[in-house]
Short mmCIF file of C-alpha atoms and ligand atoms in Angstrom, two decimals:
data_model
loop_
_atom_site.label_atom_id
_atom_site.label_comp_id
_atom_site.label_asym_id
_atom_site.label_seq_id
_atom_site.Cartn_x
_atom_site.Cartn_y
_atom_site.Cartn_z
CA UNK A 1 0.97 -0.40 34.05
CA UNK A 2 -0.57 0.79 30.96
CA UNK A 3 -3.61 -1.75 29.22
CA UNK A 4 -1.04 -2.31 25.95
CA UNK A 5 1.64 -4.18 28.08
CA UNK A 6 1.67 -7.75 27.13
CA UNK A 7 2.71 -10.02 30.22
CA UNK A 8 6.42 -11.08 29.98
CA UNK A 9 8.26 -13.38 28.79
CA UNK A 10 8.97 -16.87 30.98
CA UNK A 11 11.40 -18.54 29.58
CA UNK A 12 10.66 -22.50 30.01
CA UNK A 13 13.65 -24.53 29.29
CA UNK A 14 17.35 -24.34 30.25
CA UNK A 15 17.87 -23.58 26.56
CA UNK A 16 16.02 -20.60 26.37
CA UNK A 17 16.95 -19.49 29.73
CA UNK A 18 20.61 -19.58 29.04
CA UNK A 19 19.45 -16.86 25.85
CA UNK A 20 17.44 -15.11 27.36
CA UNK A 21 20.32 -14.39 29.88
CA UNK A 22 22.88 -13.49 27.40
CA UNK A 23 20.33 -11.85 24.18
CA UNK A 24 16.77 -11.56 25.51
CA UNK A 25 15.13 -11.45 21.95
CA UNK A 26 12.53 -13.74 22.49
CA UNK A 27 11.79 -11.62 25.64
CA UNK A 28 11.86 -8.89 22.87
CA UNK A 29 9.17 -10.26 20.42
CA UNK A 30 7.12 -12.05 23.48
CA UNK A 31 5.19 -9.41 24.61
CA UNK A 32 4.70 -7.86 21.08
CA UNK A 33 3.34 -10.24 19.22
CA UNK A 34 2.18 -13.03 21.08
CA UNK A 35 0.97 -11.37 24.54
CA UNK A 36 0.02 -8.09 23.06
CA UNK A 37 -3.05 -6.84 24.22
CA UNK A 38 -5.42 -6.19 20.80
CA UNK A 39 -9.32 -4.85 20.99
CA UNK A 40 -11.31 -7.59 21.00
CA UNK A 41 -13.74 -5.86 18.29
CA UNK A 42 -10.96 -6.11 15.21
CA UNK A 43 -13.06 -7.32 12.73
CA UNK A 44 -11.78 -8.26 8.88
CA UNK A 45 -10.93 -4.93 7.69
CA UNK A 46 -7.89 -5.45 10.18
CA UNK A 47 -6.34 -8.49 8.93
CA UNK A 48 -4.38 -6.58 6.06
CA UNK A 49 -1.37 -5.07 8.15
CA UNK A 50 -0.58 -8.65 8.60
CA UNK A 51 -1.09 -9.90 4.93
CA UNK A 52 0.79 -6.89 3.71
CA UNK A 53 3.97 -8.37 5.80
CA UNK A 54 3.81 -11.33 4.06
CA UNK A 55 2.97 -9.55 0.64
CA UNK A 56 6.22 -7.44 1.26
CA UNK A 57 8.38 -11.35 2.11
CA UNK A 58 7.17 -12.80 -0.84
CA UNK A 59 8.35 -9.98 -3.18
CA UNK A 60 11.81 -9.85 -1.08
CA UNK A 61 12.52 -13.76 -1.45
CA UNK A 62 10.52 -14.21 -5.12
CA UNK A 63 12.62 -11.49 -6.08
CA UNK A 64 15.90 -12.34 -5.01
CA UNK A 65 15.53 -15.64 -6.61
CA UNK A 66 14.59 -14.10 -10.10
CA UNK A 67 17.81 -12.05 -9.68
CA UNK A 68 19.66 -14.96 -9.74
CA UNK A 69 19.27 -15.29 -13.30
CA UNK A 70 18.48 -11.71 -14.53
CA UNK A 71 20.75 -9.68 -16.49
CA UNK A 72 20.77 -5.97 -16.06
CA UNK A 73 22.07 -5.52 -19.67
CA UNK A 74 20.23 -3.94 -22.54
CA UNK A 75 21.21 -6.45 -24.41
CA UNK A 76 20.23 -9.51 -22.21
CA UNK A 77 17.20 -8.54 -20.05
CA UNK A 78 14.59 -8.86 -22.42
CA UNK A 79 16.18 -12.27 -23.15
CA UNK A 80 17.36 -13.42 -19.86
CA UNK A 81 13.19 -12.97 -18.54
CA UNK A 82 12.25 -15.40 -21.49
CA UNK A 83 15.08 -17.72 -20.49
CA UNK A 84 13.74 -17.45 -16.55
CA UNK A 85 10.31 -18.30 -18.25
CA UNK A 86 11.56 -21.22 -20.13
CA UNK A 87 14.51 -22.80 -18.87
CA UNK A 88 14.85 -22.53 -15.65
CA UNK A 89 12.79 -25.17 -12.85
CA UNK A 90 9.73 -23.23 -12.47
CA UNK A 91 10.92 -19.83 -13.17
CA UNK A 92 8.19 -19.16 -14.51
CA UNK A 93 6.32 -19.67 -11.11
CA UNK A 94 8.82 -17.27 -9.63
CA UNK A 95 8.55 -14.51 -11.71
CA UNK A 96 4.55 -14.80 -12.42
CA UNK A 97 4.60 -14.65 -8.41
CA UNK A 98 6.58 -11.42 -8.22
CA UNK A 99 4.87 -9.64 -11.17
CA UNK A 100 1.26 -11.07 -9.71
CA UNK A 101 2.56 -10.42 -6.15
CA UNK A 102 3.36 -6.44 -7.22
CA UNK A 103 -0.36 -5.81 -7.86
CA UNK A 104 -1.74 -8.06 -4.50
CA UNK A 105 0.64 -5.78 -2.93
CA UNK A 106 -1.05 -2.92 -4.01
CA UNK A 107 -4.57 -4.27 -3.46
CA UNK A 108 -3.66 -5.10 0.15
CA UNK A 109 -2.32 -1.60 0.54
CA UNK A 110 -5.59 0.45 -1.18
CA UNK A 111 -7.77 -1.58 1.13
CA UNK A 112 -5.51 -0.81 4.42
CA UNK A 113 -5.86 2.63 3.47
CA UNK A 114 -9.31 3.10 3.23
CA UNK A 115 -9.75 1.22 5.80
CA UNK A 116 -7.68 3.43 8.00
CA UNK A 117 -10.01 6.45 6.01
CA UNK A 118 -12.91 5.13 6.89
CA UNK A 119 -12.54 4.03 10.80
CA UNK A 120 -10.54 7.58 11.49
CA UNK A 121 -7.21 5.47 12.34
CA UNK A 122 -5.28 8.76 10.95
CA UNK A 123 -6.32 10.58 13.93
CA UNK A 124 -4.78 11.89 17.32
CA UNK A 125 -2.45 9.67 18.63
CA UNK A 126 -2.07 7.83 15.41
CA UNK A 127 -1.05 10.48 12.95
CA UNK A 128 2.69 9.45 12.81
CA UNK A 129 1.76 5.77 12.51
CA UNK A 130 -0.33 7.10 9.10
CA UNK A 131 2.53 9.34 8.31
CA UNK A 132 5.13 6.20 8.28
CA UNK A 133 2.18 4.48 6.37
CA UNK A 134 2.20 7.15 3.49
CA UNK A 135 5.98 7.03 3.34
CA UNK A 136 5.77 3.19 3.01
CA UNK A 137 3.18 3.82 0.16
CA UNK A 138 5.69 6.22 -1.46
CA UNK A 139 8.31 3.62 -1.20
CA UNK A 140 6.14 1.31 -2.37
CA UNK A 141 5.25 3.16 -5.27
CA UNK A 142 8.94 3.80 -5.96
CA UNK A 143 9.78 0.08 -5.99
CA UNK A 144 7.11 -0.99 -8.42
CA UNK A 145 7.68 2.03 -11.00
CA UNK A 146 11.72 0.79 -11.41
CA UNK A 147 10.84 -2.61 -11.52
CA UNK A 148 8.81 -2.47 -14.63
CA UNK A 149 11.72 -1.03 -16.24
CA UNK A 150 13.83 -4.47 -15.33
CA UNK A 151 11.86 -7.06 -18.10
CA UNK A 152 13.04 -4.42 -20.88
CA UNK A 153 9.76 -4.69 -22.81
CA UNK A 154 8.06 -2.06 -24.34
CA UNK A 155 5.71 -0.45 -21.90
CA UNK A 156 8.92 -0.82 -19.06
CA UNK A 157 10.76 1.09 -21.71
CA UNK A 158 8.05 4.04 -22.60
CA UNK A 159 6.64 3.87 -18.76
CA UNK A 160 10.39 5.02 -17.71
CA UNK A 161 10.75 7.28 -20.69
CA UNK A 162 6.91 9.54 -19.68
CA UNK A 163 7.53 8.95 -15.86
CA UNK A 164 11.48 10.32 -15.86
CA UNK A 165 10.21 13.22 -18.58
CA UNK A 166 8.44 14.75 -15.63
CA UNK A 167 11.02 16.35 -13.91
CA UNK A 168 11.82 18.25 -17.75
CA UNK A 169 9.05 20.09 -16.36
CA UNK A 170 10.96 21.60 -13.65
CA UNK A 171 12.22 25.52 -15.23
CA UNK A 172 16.08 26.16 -15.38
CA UNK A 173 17.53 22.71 -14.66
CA UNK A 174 14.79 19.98 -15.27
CA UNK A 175 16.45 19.01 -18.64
CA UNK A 176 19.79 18.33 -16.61
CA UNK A 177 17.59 16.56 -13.48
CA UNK A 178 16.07 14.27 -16.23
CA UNK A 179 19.55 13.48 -17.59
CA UNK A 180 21.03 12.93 -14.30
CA UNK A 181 18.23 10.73 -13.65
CA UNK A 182 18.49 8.43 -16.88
CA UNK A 183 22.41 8.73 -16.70
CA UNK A 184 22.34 9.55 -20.18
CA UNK A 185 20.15 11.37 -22.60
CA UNK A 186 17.71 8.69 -23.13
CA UNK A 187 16.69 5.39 -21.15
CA UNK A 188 19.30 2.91 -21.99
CA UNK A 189 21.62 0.71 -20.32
CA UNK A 190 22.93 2.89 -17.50
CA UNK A 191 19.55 3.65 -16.50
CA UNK A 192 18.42 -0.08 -16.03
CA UNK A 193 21.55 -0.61 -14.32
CA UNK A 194 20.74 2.04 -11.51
CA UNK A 195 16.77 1.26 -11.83
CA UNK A 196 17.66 -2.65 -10.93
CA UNK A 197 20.18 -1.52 -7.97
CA UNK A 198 17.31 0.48 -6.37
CA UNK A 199 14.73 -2.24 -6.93
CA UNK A 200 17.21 -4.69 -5.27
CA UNK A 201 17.51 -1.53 -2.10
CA UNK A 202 14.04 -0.35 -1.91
CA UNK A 203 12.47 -3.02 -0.50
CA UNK A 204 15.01 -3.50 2.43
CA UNK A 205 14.65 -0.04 3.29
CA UNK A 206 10.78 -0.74 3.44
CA UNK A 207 11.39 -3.49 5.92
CA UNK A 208 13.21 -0.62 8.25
CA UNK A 209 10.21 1.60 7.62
CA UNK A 210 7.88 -1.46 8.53
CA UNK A 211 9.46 -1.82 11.66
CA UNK A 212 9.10 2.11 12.54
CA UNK A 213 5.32 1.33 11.06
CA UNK A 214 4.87 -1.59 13.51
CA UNK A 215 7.18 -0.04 16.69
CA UNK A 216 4.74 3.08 16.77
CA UNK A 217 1.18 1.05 16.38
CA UNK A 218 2.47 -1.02 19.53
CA UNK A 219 3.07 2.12 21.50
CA UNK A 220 -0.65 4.00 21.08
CA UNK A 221 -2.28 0.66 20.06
CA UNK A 222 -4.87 -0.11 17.47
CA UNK A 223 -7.91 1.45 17.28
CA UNK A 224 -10.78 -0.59 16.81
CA UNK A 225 -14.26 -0.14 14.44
CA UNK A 226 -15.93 1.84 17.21
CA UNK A 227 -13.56 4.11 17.22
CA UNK A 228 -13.56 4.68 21.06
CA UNK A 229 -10.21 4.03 22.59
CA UNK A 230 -9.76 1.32 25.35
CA UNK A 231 -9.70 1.73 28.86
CA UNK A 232 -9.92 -1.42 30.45
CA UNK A 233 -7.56 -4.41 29.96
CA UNK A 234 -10.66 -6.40 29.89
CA UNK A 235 -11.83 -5.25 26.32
CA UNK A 236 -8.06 -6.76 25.06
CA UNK A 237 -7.19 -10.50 24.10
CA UNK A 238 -3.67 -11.59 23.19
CA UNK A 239 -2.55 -11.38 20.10
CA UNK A 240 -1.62 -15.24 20.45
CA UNK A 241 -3.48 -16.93 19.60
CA UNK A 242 -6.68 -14.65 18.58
CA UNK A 243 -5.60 -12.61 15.98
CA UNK A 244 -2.75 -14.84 14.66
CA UNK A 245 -6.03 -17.15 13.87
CA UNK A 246 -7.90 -14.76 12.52
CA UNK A 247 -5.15 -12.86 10.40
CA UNK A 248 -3.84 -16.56 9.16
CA UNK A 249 -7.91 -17.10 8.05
CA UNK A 250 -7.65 -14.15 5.91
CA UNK A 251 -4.46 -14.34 4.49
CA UNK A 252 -5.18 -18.30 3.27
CA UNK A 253 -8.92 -16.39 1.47
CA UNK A 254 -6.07 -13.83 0.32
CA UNK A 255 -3.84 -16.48 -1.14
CA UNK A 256 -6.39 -18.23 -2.94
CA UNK A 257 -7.31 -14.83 -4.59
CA UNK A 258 -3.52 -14.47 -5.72
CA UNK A 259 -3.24 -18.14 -6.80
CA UNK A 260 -6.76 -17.19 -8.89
CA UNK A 261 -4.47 -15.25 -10.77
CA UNK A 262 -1.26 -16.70 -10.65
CA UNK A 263 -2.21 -19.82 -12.19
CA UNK A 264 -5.16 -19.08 -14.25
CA UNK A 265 -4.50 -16.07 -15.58
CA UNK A 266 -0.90 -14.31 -14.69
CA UNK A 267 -1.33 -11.82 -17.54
CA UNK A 268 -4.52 -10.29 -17.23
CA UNK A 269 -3.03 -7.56 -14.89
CA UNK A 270 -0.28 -6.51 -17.18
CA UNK A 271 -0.13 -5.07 -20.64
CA UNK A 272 0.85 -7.43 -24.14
CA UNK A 273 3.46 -4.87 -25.58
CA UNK A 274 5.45 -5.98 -22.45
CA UNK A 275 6.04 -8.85 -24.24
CA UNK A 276 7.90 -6.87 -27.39
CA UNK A 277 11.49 -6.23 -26.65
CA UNK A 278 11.68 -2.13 -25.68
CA UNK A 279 12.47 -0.37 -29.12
CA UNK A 280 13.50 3.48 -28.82
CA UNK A 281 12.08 3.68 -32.20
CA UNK A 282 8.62 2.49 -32.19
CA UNK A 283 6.09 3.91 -29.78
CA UNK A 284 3.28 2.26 -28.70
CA UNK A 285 -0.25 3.68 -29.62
CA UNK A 286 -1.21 4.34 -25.81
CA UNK A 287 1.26 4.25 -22.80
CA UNK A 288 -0.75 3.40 -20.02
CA UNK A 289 0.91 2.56 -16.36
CA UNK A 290 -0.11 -0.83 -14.21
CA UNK A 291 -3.26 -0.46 -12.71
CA UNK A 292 -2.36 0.44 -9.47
CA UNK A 293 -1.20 3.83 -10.98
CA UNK A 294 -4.19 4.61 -12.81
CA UNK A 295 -5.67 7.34 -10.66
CA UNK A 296 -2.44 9.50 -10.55
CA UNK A 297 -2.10 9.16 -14.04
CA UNK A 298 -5.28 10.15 -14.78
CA UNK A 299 -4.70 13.31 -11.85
CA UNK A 300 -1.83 13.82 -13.85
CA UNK A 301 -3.23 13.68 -17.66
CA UNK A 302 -6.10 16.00 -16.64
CA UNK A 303 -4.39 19.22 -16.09
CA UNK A 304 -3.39 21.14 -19.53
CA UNK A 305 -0.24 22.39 -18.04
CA UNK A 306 2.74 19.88 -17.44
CA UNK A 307 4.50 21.68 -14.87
CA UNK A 308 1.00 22.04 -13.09
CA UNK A 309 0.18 17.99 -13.97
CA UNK A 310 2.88 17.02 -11.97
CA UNK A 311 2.66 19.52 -9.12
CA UNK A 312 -0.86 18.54 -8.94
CA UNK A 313 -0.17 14.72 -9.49
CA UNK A 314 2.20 14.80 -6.30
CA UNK A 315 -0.17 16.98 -4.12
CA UNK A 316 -2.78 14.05 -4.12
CA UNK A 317 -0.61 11.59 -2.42
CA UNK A 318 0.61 14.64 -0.20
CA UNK A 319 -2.43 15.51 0.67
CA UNK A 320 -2.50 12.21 2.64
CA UNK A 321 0.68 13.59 4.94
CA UNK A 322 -1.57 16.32 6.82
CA UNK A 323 -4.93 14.28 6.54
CA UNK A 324 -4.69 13.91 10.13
CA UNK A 325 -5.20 17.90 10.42
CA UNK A 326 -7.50 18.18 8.03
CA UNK A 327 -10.07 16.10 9.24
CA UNK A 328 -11.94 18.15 11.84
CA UNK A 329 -14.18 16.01 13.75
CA UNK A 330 -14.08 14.86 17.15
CA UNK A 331 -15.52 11.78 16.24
CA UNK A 332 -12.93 8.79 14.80
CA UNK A 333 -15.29 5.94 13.52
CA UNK A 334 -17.23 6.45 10.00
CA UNK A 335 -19.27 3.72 11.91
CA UNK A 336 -20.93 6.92 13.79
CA UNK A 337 -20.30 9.54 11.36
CA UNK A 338 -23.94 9.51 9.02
CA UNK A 339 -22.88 11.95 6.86
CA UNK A 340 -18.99 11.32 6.51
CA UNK A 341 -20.29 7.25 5.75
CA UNK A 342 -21.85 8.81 2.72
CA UNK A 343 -18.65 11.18 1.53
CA UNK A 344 -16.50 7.94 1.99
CA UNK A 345 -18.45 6.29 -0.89
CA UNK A 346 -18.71 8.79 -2.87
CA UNK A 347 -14.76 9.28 -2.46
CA UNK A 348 -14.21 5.24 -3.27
CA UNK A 349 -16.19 5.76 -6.53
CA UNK A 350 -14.14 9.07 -7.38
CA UNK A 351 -11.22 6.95 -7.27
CA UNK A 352 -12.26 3.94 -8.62
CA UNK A 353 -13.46 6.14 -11.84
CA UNK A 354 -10.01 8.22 -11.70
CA UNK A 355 -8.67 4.67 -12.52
CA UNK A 356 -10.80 3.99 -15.02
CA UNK A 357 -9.98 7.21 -16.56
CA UNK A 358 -6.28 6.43 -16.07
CA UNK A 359 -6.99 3.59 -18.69
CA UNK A 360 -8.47 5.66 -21.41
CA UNK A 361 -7.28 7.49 -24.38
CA UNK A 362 -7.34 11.87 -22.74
CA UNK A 363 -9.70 13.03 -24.79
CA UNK A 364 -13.44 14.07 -25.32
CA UNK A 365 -15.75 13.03 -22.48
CA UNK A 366 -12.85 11.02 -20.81
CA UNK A 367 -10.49 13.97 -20.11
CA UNK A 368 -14.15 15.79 -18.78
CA UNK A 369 -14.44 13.32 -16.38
CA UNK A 370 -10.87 13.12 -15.64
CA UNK A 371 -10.80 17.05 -14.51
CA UNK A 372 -14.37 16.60 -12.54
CA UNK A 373 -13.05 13.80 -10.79
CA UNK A 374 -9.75 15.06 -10.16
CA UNK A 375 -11.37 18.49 -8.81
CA UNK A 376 -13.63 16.43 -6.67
CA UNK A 377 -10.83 14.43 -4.91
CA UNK A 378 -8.86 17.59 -3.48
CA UNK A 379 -12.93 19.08 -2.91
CA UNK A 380 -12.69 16.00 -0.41
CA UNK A 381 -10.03 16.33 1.41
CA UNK A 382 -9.70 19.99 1.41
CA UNK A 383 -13.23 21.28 1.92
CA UNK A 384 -15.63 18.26 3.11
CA UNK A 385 -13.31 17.05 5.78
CA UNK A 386 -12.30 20.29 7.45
CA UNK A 387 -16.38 21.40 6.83
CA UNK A 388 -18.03 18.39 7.75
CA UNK A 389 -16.45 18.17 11.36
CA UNK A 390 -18.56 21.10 12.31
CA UNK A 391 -21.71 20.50 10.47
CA UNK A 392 -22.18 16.66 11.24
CA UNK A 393 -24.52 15.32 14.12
CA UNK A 394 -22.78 12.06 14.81
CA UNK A 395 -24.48 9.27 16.72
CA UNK A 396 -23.97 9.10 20.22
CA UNK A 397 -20.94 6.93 21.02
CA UNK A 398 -20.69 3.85 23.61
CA UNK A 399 -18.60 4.27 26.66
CA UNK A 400 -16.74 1.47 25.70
CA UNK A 401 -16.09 -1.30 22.75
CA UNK A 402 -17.50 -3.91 25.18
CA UNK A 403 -21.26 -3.19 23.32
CA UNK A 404 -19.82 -4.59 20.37
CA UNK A 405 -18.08 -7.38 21.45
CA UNK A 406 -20.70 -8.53 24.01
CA UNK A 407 -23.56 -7.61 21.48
CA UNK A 408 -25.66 -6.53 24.78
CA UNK A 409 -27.87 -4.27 22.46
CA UNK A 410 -28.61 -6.32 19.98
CA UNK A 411 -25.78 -4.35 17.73
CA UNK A 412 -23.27 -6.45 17.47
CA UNK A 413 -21.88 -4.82 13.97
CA UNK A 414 -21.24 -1.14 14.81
CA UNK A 415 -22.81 0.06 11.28
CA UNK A 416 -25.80 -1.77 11.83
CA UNK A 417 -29.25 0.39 11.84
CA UNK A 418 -26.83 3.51 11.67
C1 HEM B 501 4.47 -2.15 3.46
C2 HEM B 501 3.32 -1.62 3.76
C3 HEM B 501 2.61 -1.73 5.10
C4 HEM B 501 2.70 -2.70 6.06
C5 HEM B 501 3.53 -3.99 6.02
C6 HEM B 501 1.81 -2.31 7.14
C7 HEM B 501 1.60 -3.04 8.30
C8 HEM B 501 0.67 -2.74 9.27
C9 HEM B 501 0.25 -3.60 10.35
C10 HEM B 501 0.80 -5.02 10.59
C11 HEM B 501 -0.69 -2.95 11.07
C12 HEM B 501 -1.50 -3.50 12.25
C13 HEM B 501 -2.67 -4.35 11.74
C14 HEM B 501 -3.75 -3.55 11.03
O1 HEM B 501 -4.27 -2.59 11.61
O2 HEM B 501 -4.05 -3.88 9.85
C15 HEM B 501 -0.86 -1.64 10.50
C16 HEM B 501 -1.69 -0.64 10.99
C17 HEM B 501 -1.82 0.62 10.45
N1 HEM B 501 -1.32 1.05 9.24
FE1 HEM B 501 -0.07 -0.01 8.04
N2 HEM B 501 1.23 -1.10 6.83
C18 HEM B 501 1.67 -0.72 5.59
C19 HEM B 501 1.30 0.41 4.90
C20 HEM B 501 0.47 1.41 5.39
C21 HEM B 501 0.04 2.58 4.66
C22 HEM B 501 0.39 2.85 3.21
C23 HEM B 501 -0.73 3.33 5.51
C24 HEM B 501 -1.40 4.65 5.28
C25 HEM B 501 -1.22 5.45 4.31
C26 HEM B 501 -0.80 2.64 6.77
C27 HEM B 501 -1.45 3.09 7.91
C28 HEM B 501 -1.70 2.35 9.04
C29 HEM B 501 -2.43 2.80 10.20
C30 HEM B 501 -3.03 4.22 10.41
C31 HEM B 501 -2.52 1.73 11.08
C32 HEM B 501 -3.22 1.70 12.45
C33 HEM B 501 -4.60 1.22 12.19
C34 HEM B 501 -5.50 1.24 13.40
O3 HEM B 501 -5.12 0.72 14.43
O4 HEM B 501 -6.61 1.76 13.23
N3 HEM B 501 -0.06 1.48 6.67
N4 HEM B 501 -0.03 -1.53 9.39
#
């Protein structure tokens, strides 16, 4: 029997015997997540598949509840947000907590993906798990951009107006795509209609996805910080009640970072002119995206051409789709990859400044940097990774993750001395 089978499912009492006979679902779940054999080296950088679940519930059921007193109308959604904020019991708790929740969200997500970047988790047999995970991201991304449409202010209105222009781009027909999109010549009432009915969908289709996400990681497994797969059931504990402990540890530290914000200071994230009813007729001095789009913006600001921009713009998140093949080394773990530890960092900073550059006005030394940084991001995933694999000595690896659990050479952290 292979090491990922969690032991079965005895059910206890005549109740859940007489279930189990006629819908086995807790037989289902059982083995999946409560008996499910998981490395026994998963240290923190693990936790966030778990607080990204409850990132994506919170949105579903804070979000649902705001809808109960939103009104997709151009007339009323500016207002009806206000009245959410003022007059209804502690709407404004509910809506801080889905605006707040948006950007935790996306924080949880940029640090599950460099976390699966920098321990290799993209690699053979997990390439379709990362695929699903890029899709999700998509979705994600999707979500959040026709949300900020729904409060009718004056970035949602501008933000929709620059993101929908895009397509305008395409030659022949991307005036009549960009029409089709907005139902109309401009954004107005028919495109917040059809933004709010696929802001309401979106997220239910990302629970399906989810469940693809989470089906294929119980089929090859996790990997683990060494990066060596597992061999003996042994080097496994049960999910139940190890990691439930150790995910619920992080996601209360998690919480209190979201509450930081939620009650102390709910608007720092987002921009003030969201707070000025949209007018078609006044544009604000600089459109700038939430921060969780910075980088692509700024990907997208640096090239001169706009048909290029947003080829270019959509080739850095599709880049991600084949990182599996680009990535040429044997060896999964940055933990024993010297010179790939190094290229990781500098790639975090490349990003981190594309979204600083995201945030400022395109011009003089700004747009520079934007272009250097831009060229440097594709320079890593389409020359350093396929290069490096060949070039890079990487430490010799253990013949199993038991040296890091058991600490038996004195290197309990992996990175340690590396
Ligand atoms: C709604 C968004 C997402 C949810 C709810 C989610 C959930 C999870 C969970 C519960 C795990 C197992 C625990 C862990 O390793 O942290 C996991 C693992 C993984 N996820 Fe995600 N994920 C999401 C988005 C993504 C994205 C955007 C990517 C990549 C672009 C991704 C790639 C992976 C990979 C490769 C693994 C396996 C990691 C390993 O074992 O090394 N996921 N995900």
């Amino acid at each position: 029997m292979s090491i990922l089978h969690g032991e079965s499912y005895k059910p206890r009492n005549g109740f859940t015997r007489w279930l189990e006979k006629r819908l086995p679902i807790i037989g289902l779940i059982y083995p999946a997540f409560v008996t499910f054999p998981t490395p026994r080296n998963l240290n923190y950088a693990y936790t966030f598949g778990g607080i990204l679940l409850v990132c994506l519930m919170i949105q579903i059921i804070s979000g649902i509840v705001l809808s109960m007193h939103y009104t997709p109308h151009v007339d009323y959604a500016f207002e009806s947000i206000e009245h959410i904020m003022r007059d209804v019991n502690y709407g404004w708790l509910i809506r801080y907590m889905h605006a707040n929740g948006a950007s935790m969200f996306f924080l949880a997500v940029y640090i599950h993906i460099f976390r699966g970047l920098y321990y290799g988790s993209y690699k053979e047999p997990r390439e379709l798990l990362w695929i699903i995970g890029v899709m999700l991201y998509l979705m994600m991304m999707a979500t959040a951009f026709l949300g900020y449409l729904l409060p009718w202010g004056q970035m949602s209105f501008w933000g929709a107006t620059v993101i929908t222009n895009f397509f305008s781009a395409i030659p022949f027909v991307g005036d009549a795509i960009v029409e089709w999109l907005r139902g109309g010549f401009s954004i107005d009432n028919a495109t917040l209609n059809r933004f709010f009915s696929l802001h309401y969908l979106l997220p239910f289709m990302i629970v399906g996805v989810v469940v693809l996400h989470i089906w294929g990681l119980h089929v090859v497994g996790n990997s683990n910080p060494t990066g060596v797969e597992l061999q003996k059931k042994e080097e496994t504990v049960p999910f139940h009640p190890y990691y439930t402990l150790k995910d619920g540890f992080a996601l209360v530290l998690f919480l209190m970072l979201f509450a930081l914000f939620l009650f102390y200071m709910p608007n720092v994230l987002g921009h003030t002119d969201n707070y000025i009813k949209a007018d078609s007729l006044v544009t604000p001095a600089h459109i700038v995206p939430e921060w969780y789009f910075l980088p692509f913006y700024a990907i997208l600001r640096a090239v001169p051409d706009k048909l290029l921009g947003v080829l270019i713009m959509f080739a850095s998140i599709g880049v991600l789709f084949i990182l599996p093949w680009l990535d040429t080394s044997p060896v999964r773990s940055a933990a024993f990859r010297p010179l790939y530890r190094q290229f990781f960092w500098i790639f975090v900073f490349v990003c981190l400044g594309l979204g600083y550059m995201g945030a400022m006005p395109p011009e003089g030394l700004y747009l520079t940097m934007s272009r250097l940084l831009t060229v440097y991001y594709f320079f890593h995933f389409l020359f350093v990774l396929p290069v490096l694999g060949f070039f890079e000595t990487p430490r010799p690896l253990p013949a199993s993750i038991m040296p890091s659990v058991l600490d038996t050479e004195g290197k309990g952290d992996v990175d340690e001395g590396a």
